[in-house]
Amino acid sequence: MNIVDCQNCQIIKNIKNFTKIDYTIALVGNPNVGKSTLFNFLTGMNVKVGNWPGKTVTKIEGFFEFKVNQEKFVFKIIDLPGVYSIFSFTPEEEITRNFLFLGSYDIAIIILDATNLEKSLVLAFQVFEVTNKVILALNLVDEAKRKGIIIDVEKLQEKLKVPIIPIIAQTGYNVDNLIYKALSIIKGEIKVNPNKYTPPPELEKIIQDIQKEITEYYPEIKNHPFLRWIILRILEGDKIIIEMIKNKNLKTVEEKIKNKPILPIL
Ligand SMILES: Nc1nc2c(ncn2[C@@H]2O[C@H](COP(=O)(O)OP(=O)(O)OP(=O)(O)O)[C@@H](O)[C@H]2O)c(=O)[nH]1
Ligand SMILES: [Mg+2]
């Protein structure tokens, strides 16, 4: 297990009368992975948890203080709605996606469900496409242990190139170490550069072709930080973006979309 072992860390909940916020954390993850449980543990708030009626469909804000040795930091934390993707097909996806794109945050804690790692990682890879400001919290490790699921955290961390901290949000196990590590990333003491999805050559060629054409018609989009992501969305069939393309009559792009190869979920 990746135990960071912060010797002198303390989480202080229910804080009031603070004058400034030092850093903002966004909590991202599939539904039911323990985002609100972690949020409640950190803030001392009582956001509803569980499948029903606790489902989070709006973003909720809270605050906590984190003490490391003599230093103190006030954190704002945002509990985003649970999503399986950030394609913006559902209201939840739209809220989460818009926040990840346009919101102001210093780090996104992506919560992985240790009992359903594969599904969790699909979303994680999508988030890696839009930001490097990430850390992974592997939650429900107690439940995984009960089910006999063993995860090689070191190996996974090495593959993803993102720190992974196993936690139990329900009891608060290792949460201080998660925040400590997140703080090190925010401060730039640890550099994170997630291993992004590498498409097969034939798909990469199509991406490049679409990119070329789009940037010819929309020169202003050329340096857009999410240009590649936008192209991947076009290939996925994102209606809003395709509509935009149709209006501009980008015939070749439409043709490519029609004849696209079968895509993995990005
Ligand atoms: N055993 C165990 N249960 C947990 C843990 N963390 C959360 N849970 C339980 O998992 C369920 C879902 O937790 P929530 O915090 O509501 O999940 P969420 O990610 O906020 O869900 P949405 O708001 O629907 O996206 C609740 O019943 C929690 O009590 C954990 O570390 N271990
Ligand atoms: Mg929730």
Coordinates of C-alpha atoms and ligand atoms in Angstrom, one line a residue:
M1 CA 0.0 0.0 0.0
N2 CA 1.1 3.5 -0.8
I3 CA 1.2 4.9 2.7
V4 CA 2.6 8.4 2.6
D5 CA 2.7 8.6 6.4
C6 CA 2.3 12.2 7.2
Q7 CA 3.6 12.3 10.7
N8 CA 2.2 15.6 11.7
C9 CA -1.0 16.2 9.7
Q10 CA -4.4 17.1 11.0
I11 CA -7.7 17.6 9.4
I12 CA -9.9 20.2 11.1
K13 CA -13.6 20.1 10.2
N14 CA -16.5 22.4 10.8
I15 CA -14.3 25.5 10.3
K16 CA -15.9 28.9 10.6
N17 CA -14.6 32.5 10.4
F18 CA -11.8 31.9 8.0
T19 CA -10.6 34.9 6.0
K20 CA -9.1 33.2 3.0
I21 CA -9.3 30.0 1.0
D22 CA -5.8 28.6 0.0
Y23 CA -6.8 25.8 -2.3
T24 CA -9.8 24.2 -4.0
I25 CA -10.3 20.5 -4.5
A26 CA -12.8 19.0 -6.9
L27 CA -14.1 15.5 -6.1
V28 CA -14.8 13.5 -9.3
G29 CA -15.9 9.9 -9.6
N30 CA -18.5 7.4 -10.7
P31 CA -21.8 7.4 -8.8
N32 CA -21.7 5.6 -5.5
V33 CA -18.0 5.5 -5.1
G34 CA -18.0 7.5 -1.8
K35 CA -17.4 11.1 -2.9
S36 CA -20.0 12.5 -0.5
T37 CA -18.7 10.2 2.2
L38 CA -15.2 11.7 1.8
F39 CA -16.7 15.2 1.5
N40 CA -18.5 14.7 4.8
F41 CA -15.5 13.2 6.5
L42 CA -13.4 16.2 5.6
T43 CA -15.9 19.0 6.1
G44 CA -18.0 17.7 9.0
M45 CA -21.0 18.4 6.9
N46 CA -23.8 16.0 6.4
V47 CA -24.4 15.7 2.7
K48 CA -26.6 12.8 2.0
V49 CA -24.9 9.6 1.0
G50 CA -26.1 6.3 -0.5
N51 CA -28.0 5.4 -3.6
W52 CA -31.4 6.9 -2.8
P53 CA -32.2 9.6 -1.8
G54 CA -28.6 10.7 -1.4
K55 CA -27.7 11.0 -5.0
T56 CA -25.7 14.2 -5.6
V57 CA -27.1 16.0 -8.7
T58 CA -25.7 19.4 -8.0
K59 CA -22.2 20.5 -6.9
I60 CA -21.9 21.1 -3.2
E61 CA -19.2 23.1 -1.5
G62 CA -17.6 22.8 1.9
F63 CA -14.5 23.7 3.7
F64 CA -11.8 22.2 6.0
E65 CA -8.5 23.1 7.4
F66 CA -5.3 21.1 7.0
K67 CA -2.5 21.5 9.4
V68 CA 1.0 20.2 8.5
N69 CA 3.6 20.9 11.2
Q70 CA 3.3 24.6 11.8
E71 CA 1.5 25.4 8.5
K72 CA -2.2 25.7 8.1
F73 CA -4.2 25.7 4.8
V74 CA -7.9 26.3 4.3
F75 CA -9.3 24.1 1.6
K76 CA -12.6 24.5 -0.3
I77 CA -13.9 21.2 -1.5
I78 CA -16.5 20.6 -4.2
D79 CA -18.5 17.4 -4.3
L80 CA -19.4 17.0 -8.0
P81 CA -22.2 14.7 -9.2
G82 CA -21.2 11.1 -9.9
V83 CA -20.7 10.4 -13.6
Y84 CA -19.5 7.5 -15.8
S85 CA -18.2 9.9 -18.4
I86 CA -17.8 13.6 -19.1
F87 CA -19.5 13.5 -22.5
S88 CA -22.2 15.9 -21.4
F89 CA -25.1 13.5 -22.3
T90 CA -26.9 13.9 -18.9
P91 CA -27.4 16.9 -16.6
E92 CA -24.9 15.3 -14.1
E93 CA -22.3 14.9 -16.8
E94 CA -22.8 18.5 -17.9
I95 CA -22.2 19.9 -14.4
T96 CA -19.1 17.8 -13.8
R97 CA -17.7 18.4 -17.3
N98 CA -18.3 22.1 -17.2
F99 CA -16.6 22.4 -13.8
L100 CA -13.6 20.4 -15.0
F101 CA -13.3 22.6 -18.1
L102 CA -14.2 26.0 -16.8
G103 CA -14.2 25.8 -13.0
S104 CA -11.4 27.0 -10.8
Y105 CA -9.7 24.3 -8.9
D106 CA -6.2 23.4 -7.8
I107 CA -6.6 19.6 -7.9
A108 CA -9.2 17.0 -8.9
I109 CA -9.3 14.0 -6.6
I110 CA -10.6 11.2 -8.8
I111 CA -12.2 8.6 -6.5
L112 CA -11.8 5.0 -7.8
D113 CA -14.0 2.2 -6.5
A114 CA -11.6 -0.6 -5.5
T115 CA -14.4 -3.1 -6.1
N116 CA -15.1 -1.8 -9.6
L117 CA -11.7 -0.6 -10.8
E118 CA -12.3 -0.9 -14.5
K119 CA -15.3 1.3 -14.7
S120 CA -13.6 3.8 -12.4
L121 CA -10.6 4.0 -14.7
V122 CA -12.6 4.7 -17.8
L123 CA -13.7 8.0 -16.2
A124 CA -10.2 8.6 -14.8
F125 CA -8.7 8.4 -18.4
Q126 CA -11.2 10.9 -19.6
V127 CA -10.3 13.3 -16.8
F128 CA -6.6 12.9 -17.6
E129 CA -7.4 14.2 -21.1
V130 CA -8.6 17.5 -19.7
T131 CA -6.3 18.2 -16.8
N132 CA -3.0 17.1 -15.2
K133 CA -4.0 18.5 -11.8
V134 CA -5.1 15.1 -10.6
I135 CA -4.6 12.5 -7.8
L136 CA -6.3 9.2 -7.4
A137 CA -8.0 8.1 -4.2
L138 CA -8.6 4.3 -4.2
N139 CA -11.7 4.1 -2.0
L140 CA -13.6 1.1 -0.6
V141 CA -10.5 -0.9 0.0
D142 CA -12.2 -2.5 3.0
E143 CA -15.0 -3.7 0.8
A144 CA -12.5 -4.9 -1.8
K145 CA -10.6 -6.8 0.8
R146 CA -13.8 -8.5 2.0
K147 CA -14.5 -9.6 -1.6
G148 CA -10.9 -10.9 -2.0
I149 CA -10.0 -8.3 -4.6
I150 CA -6.3 -7.5 -4.5
I151 CA -5.0 -4.4 -6.3
D152 CA -1.3 -3.9 -7.0
V153 CA -1.4 -0.1 -6.2
E154 CA 2.3 0.4 -6.9
K155 CA 2.1 -1.2 -10.3
L156 CA -1.1 0.7 -11.2
Q157 CA 0.4 3.9 -10.1
E158 CA 3.5 3.3 -12.2
K159 CA 1.3 2.6 -15.3
L160 CA -1.0 5.6 -14.9
K161 CA 1.8 8.0 -13.7
V162 CA -0.6 9.5 -11.1
P163 CA -0.2 9.0 -7.4
I164 CA -2.8 6.6 -5.9
I165 CA -3.7 6.7 -2.2
P166 CA -5.9 3.9 -0.9
I167 CA -8.5 5.2 1.5
I168 CA -11.6 4.2 3.4
A169 CA -13.8 7.3 3.2
Q170 CA -16.3 5.8 5.7
T171 CA -13.8 5.6 8.5
G172 CA -11.4 8.3 7.3
Y173 CA -8.5 5.8 7.0
N174 CA -5.5 7.3 5.2
V175 CA -7.5 10.5 4.2
D176 CA -4.9 12.7 5.9
N177 CA -2.2 11.2 3.7
L178 CA -4.4 11.7 0.6
I179 CA -4.7 15.5 1.4
Y180 CA -1.0 15.6 2.2
K181 CA -0.1 14.1 -1.2
A182 CA -2.6 16.4 -2.9
L183 CA -1.0 19.4 -1.3
S184 CA 2.4 18.3 -2.5
I185 CA 1.0 18.1 -6.0
I186 CA -0.7 21.5 -5.7
K187 CA 2.6 23.1 -4.5
G188 CA 4.5 21.6 -7.4
E189 CA 6.7 19.4 -5.2
I190 CA 5.4 16.4 -7.1
K191 CA 4.9 16.7 -10.8
V192 CA 2.1 14.7 -12.3
N193 CA 1.8 13.9 -16.0
P194 CA -0.8 11.2 -16.4
N195 CA -0.3 8.5 -19.0
K196 CA -2.8 9.5 -21.6
Y197 CA -4.6 7.2 -23.9
T198 CA -2.5 6.4 -27.0
P199 CA -4.6 5.7 -30.1
P200 CA -3.6 3.0 -32.6
P201 CA -1.9 4.5 -35.7
E202 CA -4.9 4.4 -38.0
L203 CA -7.0 6.3 -35.4
E204 CA -4.2 8.8 -34.8
K205 CA -4.1 9.5 -38.5
I206 CA -7.8 10.3 -38.5
I207 CA -7.4 12.5 -35.5
Q208 CA -4.7 14.4 -37.2
D209 CA -6.7 14.8 -40.4
I210 CA -9.7 16.1 -38.6
Q211 CA -7.5 18.5 -36.6
K212 CA -6.0 19.8 -39.8
E213 CA -9.4 20.5 -41.3
I214 CA -11.0 22.0 -38.3
T215 CA -8.1 24.3 -37.6
E216 CA -8.3 25.5 -41.2
Y217 CA -12.0 26.4 -40.8
Y218 CA -11.7 27.6 -37.2
P219 CA -8.2 29.1 -36.9
E220 CA -9.2 30.5 -33.5
I221 CA -9.5 26.9 -32.2
K222 CA -5.9 26.1 -33.1
N223 CA -4.4 26.7 -29.7
H224 CA -7.5 25.5 -27.8
P225 CA -6.2 23.4 -24.8
F226 CA -8.8 20.8 -25.4
L227 CA -8.7 20.6 -29.2
R228 CA -7.7 17.0 -29.1
W229 CA -10.4 16.2 -26.7
I230 CA -12.9 18.0 -28.9
I231 CA -11.8 15.8 -31.8
L232 CA -12.2 12.7 -29.7
R233 CA -15.7 13.8 -28.8
I234 CA -16.6 14.3 -32.5
L235 CA -15.4 10.8 -33.2
E236 CA -17.6 9.6 -30.3
G237 CA -20.6 11.3 -31.8
D238 CA -21.0 14.3 -29.6
K239 CA -24.2 15.9 -31.0
I240 CA -23.4 19.5 -30.1
I241 CA -20.0 19.5 -31.7
I242 CA -21.2 17.6 -34.8
E243 CA -24.0 20.1 -35.2
M244 CA -21.4 22.8 -35.2
I245 CA -19.4 21.0 -37.9
K246 CA -22.5 20.4 -40.0
N247 CA -23.3 24.0 -40.0
K248 CA -19.9 24.7 -41.3
N249 CA -20.2 22.0 -44.0
L250 CA -17.1 20.2 -43.2
K251 CA -17.8 17.3 -45.5
T252 CA -14.6 15.4 -45.0
V253 CA -15.0 15.4 -41.3
E254 CA -18.6 14.1 -41.6
E255 CA -17.4 11.4 -43.9
K256 CA -14.7 10.4 -41.5
I257 CA -17.2 10.2 -38.6
K258 CA -19.5 8.0 -40.7
N259 CA -16.7 5.6 -41.5
K260 CA -15.0 5.8 -38.1
P261 CA -13.3 2.7 -36.7
I262 CA -14.7 1.2 -33.6
L263 CA -13.5 3.2 -30.7
P264 CA -12.5 2.3 -27.2
I265 CA -14.3 4.4 -24.6
L266 CA -12.1 7.4 -24.2
Ligands
LIG1 N1 -17.5 0.0 3.1 C1 -17.3 1.2 2.7 N2 -18.4 1.9 2.3 C2 -18.3 3.1 1.8 C3 -17.0 3.7 1.8 N3 -17.1 5.0 1.2 C4 -18.5 5.1 1.0 N4 -19.1 4.0 1.3 C5 -20.6 3.8 1.2 O1 -20.9 3.8 -0.2 C6 -22.2 4.4 -0.5 C7 -22.1 5.5 -1.5 O2 -21.4 6.6 -0.9 P1 -21.6 8.1 -1.4 O3 -20.7 8.9 -0.6 O4 -23.1 8.5 -1.3 O5 -21.2 8.0 -2.9 P2 -21.2 9.2 -4.0 O6 -20.0 8.9 -4.8 O7 -21.3 10.5 -3.3 O8 -22.5 8.9 -4.8 P3 -23.3 9.9 -5.8 O9 -23.6 11.2 -5.1 O10 -24.5 9.1 -6.3 O11 -22.4 10.1 -7.0 C8 -22.7 4.8 0.9 O12 -23.6 3.8 1.4 C9 -21.4 4.9 1.8 O13 -21.7 4.7 3.1 C10 -15.8 3.0 2.2 O14 -14.7 3.4 2.2 N5 -16.1 1.7 2.6
MG2 MG -22.7 12.0 -3.6

